[in-house]
Structures are given as C-alpha cells and as structure tokens.
Coordinates of C-alpha atoms in Angstrom, one line a residue:
Chain A
M1 CA -0.7 -25.6 15.1
Q2 CA 2.1 -27.7 13.6
S3 CA 4.9 -26.0 14.0
K4 CA 8.4 -25.5 12.1
T5 CA 12.1 -23.2 12.5
R6 CA 13.4 -22.5 9.9
D7 CA 16.4 -20.1 9.2
K8 CA 16.1 -18.2 5.6
V9 CA 13.1 -15.4 4.5
V10 CA 13.7 -14.2 0.5
I11 CA 11.9 -12.5 -2.1
T12 CA 11.0 -13.7 -5.3
G13 CA 8.3 -11.8 -6.3
I14 CA 8.3 -7.6 -6.9
G15 CA 4.8 -6.2 -7.2
I16 CA 5.1 -2.2 -7.4
V17 CA 2.2 0.5 -7.8
N18 CA 4.1 3.1 -7.5
P19 CA 3.9 7.3 -9.0
A20 CA 6.9 6.5 -10.9
G21 CA 5.6 3.7 -12.2
V22 CA 3.7 1.1 -12.4
G23 CA 5.4 -1.9 -12.8
K24 CA 8.5 -2.5 -11.5
E25 CA 10.5 -1.4 -14.8
E26 CA 9.0 1.7 -15.0
F27 CA 9.2 2.2 -11.6
W28 CA 13.4 1.6 -11.5
D29 CA 13.9 3.9 -14.4
N30 CA 12.6 7.0 -13.7
I31 CA 14.2 6.0 -9.5
T32 CA 17.9 5.8 -11.3
T33 CA 17.7 8.2 -13.6
G34 CA 16.0 11.2 -10.9
K35 CA 13.1 11.9 -12.3
S36 CA 10.6 12.7 -9.8
A37 CA 6.5 12.3 -9.7
I38 CA 6.1 14.5 -6.8
R39 CA 3.5 17.1 -9.0
S40 CA 0.6 19.7 -7.9
I41 CA -1.9 18.7 -7.0
S42 CA -4.2 17.3 -9.9
R43 CA -7.0 14.4 -8.6
F44 CA -8.9 17.5 -6.8
D45 CA -8.8 21.3 -7.1
A46 CA -6.3 21.9 -4.3
T47 CA -6.9 25.5 -4.6
G48 CA -6.9 27.0 -1.1
F49 CA -5.5 23.7 0.6
P50 CA -2.7 23.9 2.6
T51 CA -1.5 21.5 0.4
Q52 CA -0.8 21.7 -2.8
V53 CA 1.5 18.9 -4.3
A54 CA 1.5 15.0 -3.5
G55 CA 3.1 11.7 -5.9
E56 CA -0.1 11.1 -7.7
I57 CA -0.3 7.7 -9.6
V58 CA -1.9 8.8 -13.2
N59 CA -1.7 6.2 -15.5
F60 CA -3.3 4.1 -13.1
Q61 CA -6.7 1.7 -14.2
P62 CA -7.9 -1.1 -12.2
A63 CA -9.9 -3.0 -14.9
D64 CA -5.7 -4.2 -15.5
F65 CA -5.7 -5.9 -12.9
I66 CA -9.1 -6.5 -10.6
P67 CA -12.2 -7.5 -11.5
R68 CA -14.9 -5.2 -11.9
R69 CA -16.7 -6.4 -9.5
F70 CA -14.1 -6.4 -6.9
I71 CA -13.3 -2.5 -7.7
V72 CA -16.6 -1.3 -7.4
K73 CA -17.5 -2.5 -3.7
T74 CA -13.2 -1.4 -2.7
D75 CA -11.7 1.7 -2.1
R76 CA -8.3 3.4 -4.2
F77 CA -5.5 1.8 -1.3
T78 CA -7.9 -2.2 -2.1
H79 CA -7.0 -1.5 -5.7
Y80 CA -3.2 -0.6 -5.6
A81 CA -2.4 -3.0 -3.4
L82 CA -4.1 -5.6 -5.7
A83 CA -2.6 -4.3 -8.0
A84 CA 0.4 -4.8 -7.0
A85 CA -0.3 -8.2 -5.6
E86 CA -0.9 -9.4 -9.1
L87 CA 2.0 -8.1 -10.4
A88 CA 4.5 -9.6 -7.7
L89 CA 2.3 -13.1 -8.2
K90 CA 3.8 -13.0 -11.2
D91 CA 7.0 -11.2 -12.0
A92 CA 7.3 -14.9 -8.5
N93 CA 5.7 -17.1 -11.1
L94 CA 3.9 -18.7 -8.4
D95 CA 0.6 -19.5 -9.2
L96 CA -1.1 -19.9 -5.8
E97 CA -3.9 -22.3 -7.0
Q98 CA -0.7 -24.8 -7.0
E99 CA 0.3 -24.0 -2.8
D100 CA -1.2 -24.9 1.3
S101 CA -3.5 -22.3 1.2
Y102 CA -3.6 -22.7 5.0
R103 CA 0.4 -21.5 4.7
V104 CA -0.3 -18.9 2.7
G105 CA -0.1 -15.0 4.9
V106 CA -0.6 -11.5 4.1
W107 CA 1.0 -9.2 5.8
F108 CA 0.2 -5.0 5.8
G109 CA 0.5 -2.1 6.5
N110 CA -1.7 0.5 5.7
N111 CA -2.5 4.4 7.9
A112 CA -5.0 5.7 7.0
G113 CA -7.8 2.8 5.9
G114 CA -9.7 4.7 2.2
W115 CA -10.0 8.1 1.9
D116 CA -12.3 8.3 -1.3
I117 CA -15.0 6.2 0.0
C118 CA -15.2 8.2 3.1
E119 CA -15.5 11.2 1.3
R120 CA -18.0 9.3 -1.2
G121 CA -20.1 8.5 1.9
F122 CA -20.2 11.5 3.8
Y123 CA -21.2 12.7 0.9
E124 CA -24.4 10.7 0.5
L125 CA -25.2 10.7 4.6
Y126 CA -24.9 14.8 4.1
N127 CA -27.1 15.4 0.9
D128 CA -29.5 11.6 0.6
G129 CA -30.1 11.2 3.8
P130 CA -28.8 7.8 6.1
T131 CA -30.6 5.2 4.3
M132 CA -28.4 5.7 1.5
V133 CA -25.3 5.7 1.9
N134 CA -23.1 3.0 -0.1
P135 CA -23.3 -0.6 1.4
W136 CA -19.8 -0.9 1.1
Q137 CA -19.3 1.3 3.6
A138 CA -17.9 0.8 6.4
T139 CA -15.9 -2.8 5.1
A140 CA -14.2 -0.9 2.5
W141 CA -12.9 2.0 3.9
F142 CA -11.4 0.0 7.1
P143 CA -7.1 -1.2 6.9
T144 CA -7.6 -4.2 7.2
A145 CA -9.5 -3.6 3.6
A146 CA -6.6 -5.1 1.6
Q147 CA -5.4 -7.7 3.1
G148 CA -8.6 -9.2 3.6
Y149 CA -9.8 -8.8 0.0
V150 CA -6.5 -10.0 -2.1
T151 CA -7.1 -12.9 0.7
I152 CA -10.8 -13.4 -0.5
R153 CA -9.1 -13.1 -4.4
Y154 CA -6.7 -15.9 -4.9
G155 CA -8.5 -17.6 -1.9
I156 CA -5.4 -17.4 0.8
R157 CA -6.0 -18.9 4.1
G158 CA -3.4 -18.3 6.0
Y159 CA -1.7 -16.7 9.4
S160 CA -2.3 -13.0 8.5
K161 CA -2.3 -10.0 10.2
S162 CA -2.7 -6.0 9.0
F163 CA -0.7 -3.4 11.2
V164 CA -1.2 0.1 11.9
C165 CA 1.5 2.0 13.1
D166 CA 1.9 6.0 11.3
R167 CA 5.0 5.8 8.7
A168 CA 6.1 2.6 10.0
S169 CA 3.3 0.2 9.3
G170 CA 4.7 -1.0 5.7
A171 CA 7.4 -1.3 7.8
S172 CA 5.5 -3.3 11.1
G173 CA 3.5 -5.8 8.1
L174 CA 7.3 -7.1 6.4
H175 CA 8.3 -7.5 10.0
F176 CA 6.2 -10.3 11.4
G177 CA 5.0 -11.6 7.9
V178 CA 9.0 -12.3 8.1
K179 CA 8.1 -13.9 11.0
S180 CA 5.7 -15.2 10.0
I181 CA 7.3 -17.7 8.5
L182 CA 11.0 -17.7 10.1
Q183 CA 7.8 -19.4 12.8
G184 CA 6.9 -21.7 10.8
H185 CA 3.4 -20.7 10.5
N186 CA 3.2 -19.9 6.0
D187 CA 5.2 -21.4 3.7
I188 CA 4.8 -17.9 1.7
V189 CA 3.2 -14.6 2.6
L190 CA 2.8 -11.0 0.4
A191 CA 4.3 -8.5 2.7
G192 CA 3.8 -5.0 1.6
G193 CA 1.4 -2.1 1.8
S194 CA -1.1 0.0 0.8
E195 CA -2.1 4.2 0.8
A196 CA -4.3 6.2 -1.0
P197 CA -4.7 9.5 1.2
I198 CA -4.6 12.4 -2.2
T199 CA -8.3 13.4 -1.2
R200 CA -9.0 16.7 0.2
F201 CA -10.1 15.2 3.4
G202 CA -7.0 12.9 3.9
M203 CA -4.6 15.7 2.4
T204 CA -6.5 18.1 5.4
C205 CA -5.8 15.4 7.7
Y206 CA -2.9 14.8 7.4
Y207 CA -1.7 18.8 7.0
E208 CA -3.4 18.4 10.5
T209 CA 0.0 16.4 12.1
G210 CA 1.9 19.4 11.8
E211 CA 4.8 16.9 9.4
V212 CA 3.8 17.4 5.7
S213 CA 4.6 20.1 3.0
A214 CA 3.5 23.3 2.3
A215 CA 5.9 24.4 0.2
T216 CA 4.2 24.2 -3.6
D217 CA 7.2 24.6 -6.1
P218 CA 6.9 20.2 -6.5
E219 CA 10.9 20.6 -7.1
T220 CA 11.7 21.5 -4.3
A221 CA 8.5 21.1 -1.7
Y222 CA 10.3 17.5 -0.7
Q223 CA 13.5 18.0 -0.1
P224 CA 15.2 14.7 3.2
F225 CA 18.4 16.0 5.1
D226 CA 18.2 19.4 3.3
R227 CA 19.1 22.3 5.8
D228 CA 15.7 24.0 4.3
R229 CA 13.4 21.4 4.6
S230 CA 9.7 21.7 5.5
G231 CA 8.2 18.7 6.1
M232 CA 7.0 15.7 4.3
V233 CA 5.4 15.5 0.8
L234 CA 2.7 12.4 0.8
G235 CA 2.2 9.7 -2.5
E236 CA 0.4 7.1 -2.6
G237 CA 0.0 3.5 -4.0
S238 CA 1.4 0.6 -2.9
T239 CA 4.1 -2.7 -2.9
V240 CA 3.8 -6.1 -2.2
L241 CA 6.6 -8.2 -2.0
I242 CA 6.7 -12.6 -2.2
L243 CA 7.8 -14.1 0.4
E244 CA 9.4 -17.6 0.7
S245 CA 10.7 -19.3 3.3
E246 CA 14.3 -20.6 1.2
Q247 CA 13.3 -23.7 1.2
H248 CA 9.8 -23.4 -0.5
A249 CA 11.8 -21.1 -2.8
T250 CA 14.0 -23.9 -3.4
A251 CA 11.6 -26.6 -4.0
R252 CA 10.0 -24.6 -6.6
G253 CA 13.0 -23.4 -8.6
A254 CA 12.7 -19.4 -8.5
K255 CA 13.9 -17.4 -8.6
V256 CA 15.4 -15.2 -5.7
Y257 CA 15.7 -11.3 -5.8
G258 CA 17.4 -11.6 -2.3
E259 CA 17.1 -11.9 1.7
V260 CA 15.6 -10.0 4.7
I261 CA 19.1 -11.3 6.8
S262 CA 18.3 -9.6 9.8
S263 CA 15.0 -6.7 10.7
C264 CA 14.0 -5.7 14.2
M265 CA 12.1 -3.1 15.7
T266 CA 12.4 -1.4 18.3
T267 CA 11.1 1.4 20.6
D268 CA 12.3 5.5 21.5
S269 CA 9.5 6.7 24.4
D270 CA 10.5 10.4 23.9
P271 CA 10.4 10.1 19.8
T272 CA 13.0 13.7 19.6
K273 CA 15.7 11.3 20.6
G274 CA 17.3 8.4 18.5
T275 CA 19.3 6.3 21.8
H276 CA 16.6 3.0 20.5
F277 CA 16.4 4.2 16.7
E278 CA 20.8 3.4 17.0
R279 CA 20.2 0.0 19.2
C280 CA 16.9 -0.7 16.1
I281 CA 20.4 0.2 13.3
R282 CA 23.1 -1.6 15.9
R283 CA 20.7 -5.4 16.2
A284 CA 19.5 -5.3 12.3
I285 CA 23.3 -5.6 11.6
A286 CA 24.6 -7.5 14.6
D287 CA 21.7 -9.5 13.5
A288 CA 23.0 -10.1 9.8
N289 CA 26.5 -10.9 11.1
L290 CA 27.6 -8.7 9.5
T291 CA 29.3 -5.2 11.1
S292 CA 28.6 -1.5 9.1
A293 CA 31.4 -1.6 7.4
D294 CA 29.7 -4.4 5.5
I295 CA 26.3 -2.2 4.5
D296 CA 26.3 -0.8 0.9
V297 CA 24.2 1.7 1.0
V298 CA 21.1 2.6 3.6
L299 CA 17.8 3.7 2.3
P300 CA 16.1 5.8 5.6
E301 CA 13.2 7.2 7.1
G302 CA 14.1 10.4 5.6
C303 CA 10.8 11.2 6.2
G304 CA 11.7 15.2 5.6
T305 CA 10.7 17.3 8.8
Q306 CA 13.3 19.3 10.4
A307 CA 13.3 16.7 14.0
S308 CA 13.0 13.3 12.5
D309 CA 15.9 14.1 10.2
R310 CA 18.6 14.7 12.4
V311 CA 17.1 12.3 14.7
E312 CA 18.2 9.6 12.5
A313 CA 21.5 10.9 10.9
Q314 CA 22.7 11.3 14.6
A315 CA 21.9 7.6 15.1
L316 CA 23.3 6.4 11.6
Q317 CA 25.8 8.8 12.5
A318 CA 26.7 6.2 15.8
V319 CA 26.5 3.7 14.3
F320 CA 28.4 4.3 11.0
G321 CA 31.5 6.3 13.1
E322 CA 34.1 7.4 10.4
Q323 CA 32.7 5.7 7.7
A324 CA 29.2 8.1 7.3
P325 CA 30.4 10.7 5.2
D326 CA 31.2 7.2 2.2
V327 CA 28.4 5.1 3.3
P328 CA 26.1 5.8 0.6
V329 CA 22.0 7.0 1.6
T330 CA 20.0 7.6 -0.3
V331 CA 15.7 8.4 -0.1
P332 CA 14.0 7.2 -3.3
K333 CA 10.7 8.7 -1.6
S334 CA 11.4 12.4 -2.1
F335 CA 11.1 11.7 -6.5
Y336 CA 7.3 10.0 -5.3
G337 CA 6.1 10.5 -1.5
H338 CA 6.1 9.2 2.5
L339 CA 4.1 6.1 1.2
Y340 CA 3.4 4.9 5.0
G341 CA 1.4 1.5 4.6
A342 CA 3.6 0.3 1.7
S343 CA 7.1 3.5 2.5
C344 CA 9.9 0.5 3.4
V345 CA 9.3 -2.1 1.4
T346 CA 9.0 0.0 -1.6
E347 CA 12.8 0.6 -0.3
V348 CA 13.2 -3.1 0.2
A349 CA 12.4 -3.5 -3.4
C350 CA 14.6 -0.8 -4.3
S351 CA 17.2 -2.4 -2.3
L352 CA 16.6 -5.8 -4.3
L353 CA 16.8 -3.9 -7.9
S354 CA 20.0 -2.4 -6.9
M355 CA 21.3 -5.3 -6.1
E356 CA 20.1 -6.4 -9.6
T357 CA 21.3 -4.3 -11.8
G358 CA 23.8 -2.4 -10.2
K359 CA 22.2 1.3 -9.7
L360 CA 22.1 2.4 -7.3
P361 CA 19.0 4.6 -6.9
T362 CA 18.9 8.3 -5.9
M363 CA 16.9 11.1 -4.8
Q364 CA 15.8 15.1 -4.9
K365 CA 19.0 16.9 -5.2
I366 CA 20.2 18.9 -1.9
S367 CA 20.4 22.3 -2.4
H368 CA 22.2 23.4 1.3
L369 CA 23.0 19.9 3.8
D370 CA 22.4 20.3 6.6
P371 CA 25.7 20.3 8.7
E372 CA 23.9 18.1 11.4
C373 CA 22.9 15.4 8.5
Q374 CA 26.6 15.0 7.3
L375 CA 26.1 11.3 4.5
N376 CA 27.0 10.7 1.5
F377 CA 23.6 11.0 -0.4
V378 CA 23.0 10.0 -4.0
T379 CA 21.8 12.5 -5.9
Q380 CA 23.1 11.5 -9.3
S381 CA 23.0 8.8 -10.7
S382 CA 25.8 5.9 -10.1
D383 CA 26.6 2.5 -11.0
S384 CA 28.0 0.4 -7.8
Q385 CA 27.8 -3.7 -6.3
V386 CA 25.5 -3.6 -3.5
D387 CA 25.7 -6.9 -1.8
F388 CA 23.9 -5.1 1.4
T389 CA 21.6 -2.7 2.1
L390 CA 20.0 -1.1 5.5
V391 CA 16.6 -0.1 5.5
N392 CA 15.2 2.1 7.6
S393 CA 11.3 3.4 8.9
R394 CA 10.4 4.9 12.1
A395 CA 7.3 6.6 12.8
R396 CA 6.2 9.8 14.4
E397 CA 5.8 8.8 18.0
G398 CA 9.1 6.8 17.6
V399 CA 8.6 3.5 16.7
N400 CA 12.2 1.9 14.5
A401 CA 12.7 -0.4 12.0
S402 CA 15.6 -1.7 10.6
F403 CA 16.6 -5.0 8.0
V404 CA 19.7 -5.3 6.2
I405 CA 18.7 -7.6 2.5
G406 CA 20.9 -9.0 1.0
R407 CA 21.3 -11.3 -2.6
G408 CA 20.7 -14.5 -0.6
Chain B
M1 CA -38.4 0.8 -19.2
V2 CA -37.6 -0.6 -15.4
I3 CA -36.1 -3.6 -17.0
D4 CA -33.0 -1.2 -18.7
A5 CA -33.5 0.6 -15.3
L6 CA -32.0 -3.1 -13.0
K7 CA -29.3 -3.7 -16.1
D8 CA -27.9 0.1 -16.1
I9 CA -28.0 -0.8 -11.8
L10 CA -25.8 -5.1 -12.5
L11 CA -23.7 -3.3 -15.5
D12 CA -22.7 -1.0 -13.4
L13 CA -21.6 -3.4 -10.5
G14 CA -19.4 -5.2 -12.3
I15 CA -22.2 -8.8 -13.9
P16 CA -21.9 -9.6 -17.0
E17 CA -24.7 -8.0 -19.7
E18 CA -24.7 -11.6 -20.9
S19 CA -25.6 -12.9 -18.1
I20 CA -28.6 -10.1 -17.1
T21 CA -31.9 -12.4 -18.6
D22 CA -34.9 -12.2 -17.9
T23 CA -34.7 -15.9 -15.7
A24 CA -31.7 -15.4 -13.6
L25 CA -31.3 -15.9 -10.0
L26 CA -29.8 -12.7 -8.0
R27 CA -28.6 -15.2 -5.6
K28 CA -28.0 -18.8 -7.5
D29 CA -27.2 -17.1 -11.3
L30 CA -25.4 -13.6 -10.7
Q31 CA -23.3 -14.6 -7.5
L32 CA -24.6 -11.7 -5.7
D33 CA -23.6 -10.9 -2.2
S34 CA -25.7 -8.8 0.3
T35 CA -24.6 -5.5 -0.4
E36 CA -24.7 -5.6 -3.8
T37 CA -28.2 -6.7 -3.4
V38 CA -28.6 -3.8 -1.2
D39 CA -27.0 -1.7 -3.9
I40 CA -29.4 -2.2 -5.9
S41 CA -32.1 -1.3 -4.0
L42 CA -30.5 2.1 -3.9
G43 CA -30.3 2.4 -7.3
L44 CA -33.7 1.8 -8.0
K45 CA -34.8 4.7 -5.5
R46 CA -32.2 6.9 -6.9
R47 CA -33.2 6.0 -10.6
L48 CA -36.7 5.3 -10.3
G49 CA -37.8 6.4 -6.6
V50 CA -38.9 3.0 -5.7
N51 CA -38.2 1.5 -2.1
V52 CA -38.4 -2.5 -3.0
K53 CA -36.7 -5.0 -0.5
L54 CA -35.2 -8.2 -1.9
E55 CA -33.2 -9.8 1.1
S56 CA -35.2 -12.1 1.0
R57 CA -34.8 -15.0 1.7
K58 CA -36.4 -16.2 -1.6
D59 CA -33.4 -16.0 -4.6
M60 CA -35.9 -13.7 -7.0
T61 CA -35.0 -14.0 -10.9
L62 CA -34.9 -10.6 -12.5
A63 CA -38.1 -10.6 -14.2
E64 CA -39.6 -10.8 -9.9
V65 CA -37.7 -8.5 -9.2
C66 CA -39.2 -6.3 -12.2
D67 CA -42.8 -7.1 -11.0
M68 CA -41.5 -6.4 -7.9
I69 CA -40.6 -2.4 -8.8
D70 CA -43.5 -2.5 -11.2
K71 CA -46.1 -3.0 -8.1
A72 CA -44.2 -0.9 -6.3
M73 CA -44.0 2.2 -8.6
A74 CA -47.6 1.5 -9.3
A75 CA -48.0 2.4 -5.8
T76 CA -45.8 5.7 -4.6
P77 CA -48.1 8.9 -5.3
S78 CA -47.1 10.6 -8.6

C-alpha cells in the first residue's frame, strides 16, 4: 500500500444533528446562550420508566437529507449520521465525486446500535412469528451501519472503521481517523459518530448501568461537577467532521476551521483512578508543543457521575496546577445529553465554533460546586479569544482520550 | 386490488410512483435488492395472506408478480 507521511490534519467541515439544533448555526446559537435541550421524554410514554428526561431531537425530518429508500432500510442512528455527513460535506464545499474514492475514509463511533429497529424486530418476532421479521433487522441494528450507509451513499472506498467504546466511541473514531491521514492512508476522513438510544428498551438498558440520572426535573437532571449531580442524561444525534490533510485542503482552497494538533489515548485499568487520564492529558498537550498555560478552554468528559467527575477534576487540577482555578472549563453536553458515539466530536465542533465566533460554549448552572471539583466553569455566556482547546473523553471502564484543537 | 397492494408496498419502500408500471422489472428497472424483495413478500403476506416467493433467478415484471399473487390467492383456502 502506498504510504506517505503527512504532518497536519485540518478540519474543513462541520455537520451537526443535535437536540440543541440541526445544523451548526442553530446548535451554536443555543449552546452559547444557554438554552438547554434536555426535556421530559416525549418519544414514548415514559410513565413508570426509571428515566424521565433526555436530550431528544424533535425537529428532524430524515427525508430532508436522505433518499427514501435509505430511510426505510436504516435505524434512526443511521438517519442522523447520514444527515450529519451531508451537512458536513456541504459545509466543507466538498464534492466526493471529484475525489479518489480510495483516499476517502469514514471513521465513526457508535455505542448502542439501532434500538428502534430492534424493538420493531422483537415485536414482529413475538407477535407475528419468526418468518415475519423485517429483512433489515440484521444489518440496520448493527453499530457499523452508520459507517456502512455513509460509504454506500457517497461511494467511499478508502480505509474506514467503526468503534464501539462506550462513552469514548466518538473519540476513538476521531483519534484513529486522524491517524489514518497522518499515516498516509487517506486524504479525507469523515470522522464522528452517531447515537439514538431514546427508545423504551434503550433507555431501560442504559439505566441498568447505574450511571444514568433518575432525576425528573429537566432543569436540574444533568449537572456535571455539581456536588448534587445525579448521573448522566442521555442525548441522541450525530456530529460529522471533515478531516483533511493540510496539503489536500490547501490544494482545493478549502476553508479551514482548525487543526487536530494532537491526540492521545490511554487506559486506566482501575477506572476509579485517573493516573493514566492525567498522563493522557499531559501527553496531548506536550505533543502539541504547548504547555497547560496555552490552553484557553477545556471541554472535559464531564459525564456527571459522582465518581467520574471527581477523577477527571483531579486529573485536570494536577495538569493545570496553579492555573486550575482560572482556566475556563465547560460541559456543553449538559444542554444536549451524553452522545457516546457522537460525544467528543461534538465538543471538538464546539472548539472550532469558539475559535470562529469568539464565544465560549456554556453549560448548565452549578448550584453547589463540588469542593473536590474546584475549576472555573463557564455557566454564563461569555466572549473570549480561543486559540487552543483541550477536549477529553473517557469510557466507563477507563479508556481515556485527549485532543488539542488549534486554529490550524 | 392486487396491483394496488403491490403498489402500496413499493411506495413504502421509496420506489418512485412513476416507475411502478406493469412492465417494470423488479431488478433491472426498479433496482430492488434482496432485502427489498423479501419485504415485498412479507408485505403481501400481511396484506393479502399469501405466500409469494420473489427471490427467483429470473427477473419478473410487476404484471407477472400480480399473476403469481392471483394464483397463490386462488390456491389458498379461504
């Protein structure tokens, strides 16, 4: 295989399908002005369910983005991915028919697969019998379906992968998608992921992890780093970023939002400790040839469980030292819910939009700051020059990812 | 009636209405894949209560499919 070494991966397109907005403009307007999309579940009657709130997308019509024959064969999480991919390609002004299809890859994360079609399949099996299950059950539920249908739709044939890695699924897609360009396999990568767990069965299964909030008030259900935080609130949606080698982006005169300057992944074999999380953050900053003093804003994992937030705050405090009380930290997912497969890439999109607009993403207000999480949280709309951000992601069992994003 | 049921199933699959004609071939003209063909069989079973297998090697027109359905319905005890 042809192998060329390149040194820079830039981001030239952003596609967002999110509870806080479909399209980057609506999303960013809501995130910078503190409008939460966490609401009481309306997708199904949640009476009697242990989870009552979620970040739901309520104004999305698949047919606005996707050919009808694709809609019928795929689950909601693939609809979101196909729509986000289309938005990202348009935003990047990129016509893939003009590109070498063997040099374009799709690197996605997804944790849960397609619960919507699973529930339909179970219903068909138990009510109508084994010969009446829909013919898409086997392919549409599968976590790689989003990658598969994006590649089919655009005729993409380059090096591609999907990752199932809990809350770090999206981060894994981004990390290895960047590598696929740096190692010379691809010129262009659609990096991101998708998730759609808001179904009766999906929400029930996630609740069984013990990490999802049982709070009923949408205003206070998701409060990362608050002393009284009660766990995660789930969201749904997809974010797709167009990554390109700098050489490729320059050659076609693309608008560059920013650069993935460095990325690092480590694993804590004991997830109650953050030894290697701290090492991950330090390495990402060092690999960017920066110091912690250069980081303008941190977008942490901030999943909202008691244990995980404490571990992350300690890691950040260790890395940032005396600056820890000053560096802005913000958890925009507190407005749209944890997106698992689309997590991390959505916060990378927030980093790029911060750089472009000079506005910081805000987060749900903190009623009582956890004394063990003394950081400078951005709970009010504010303007700031942003040149470098740190974006973290961490899976339940201790897989860590850190990225430094710059202007490029 | 049979053609109406078949047409509804094809429309649900996202097949454009203008391409649904008596002479349209399932694979060559409508570009149906194997899963879509299976879904037509399931739809006919649900709507008309007949078992019609469409996964043969030979491509069929919609008129030929309707004939198959008519024969299957005639052979099904009511």
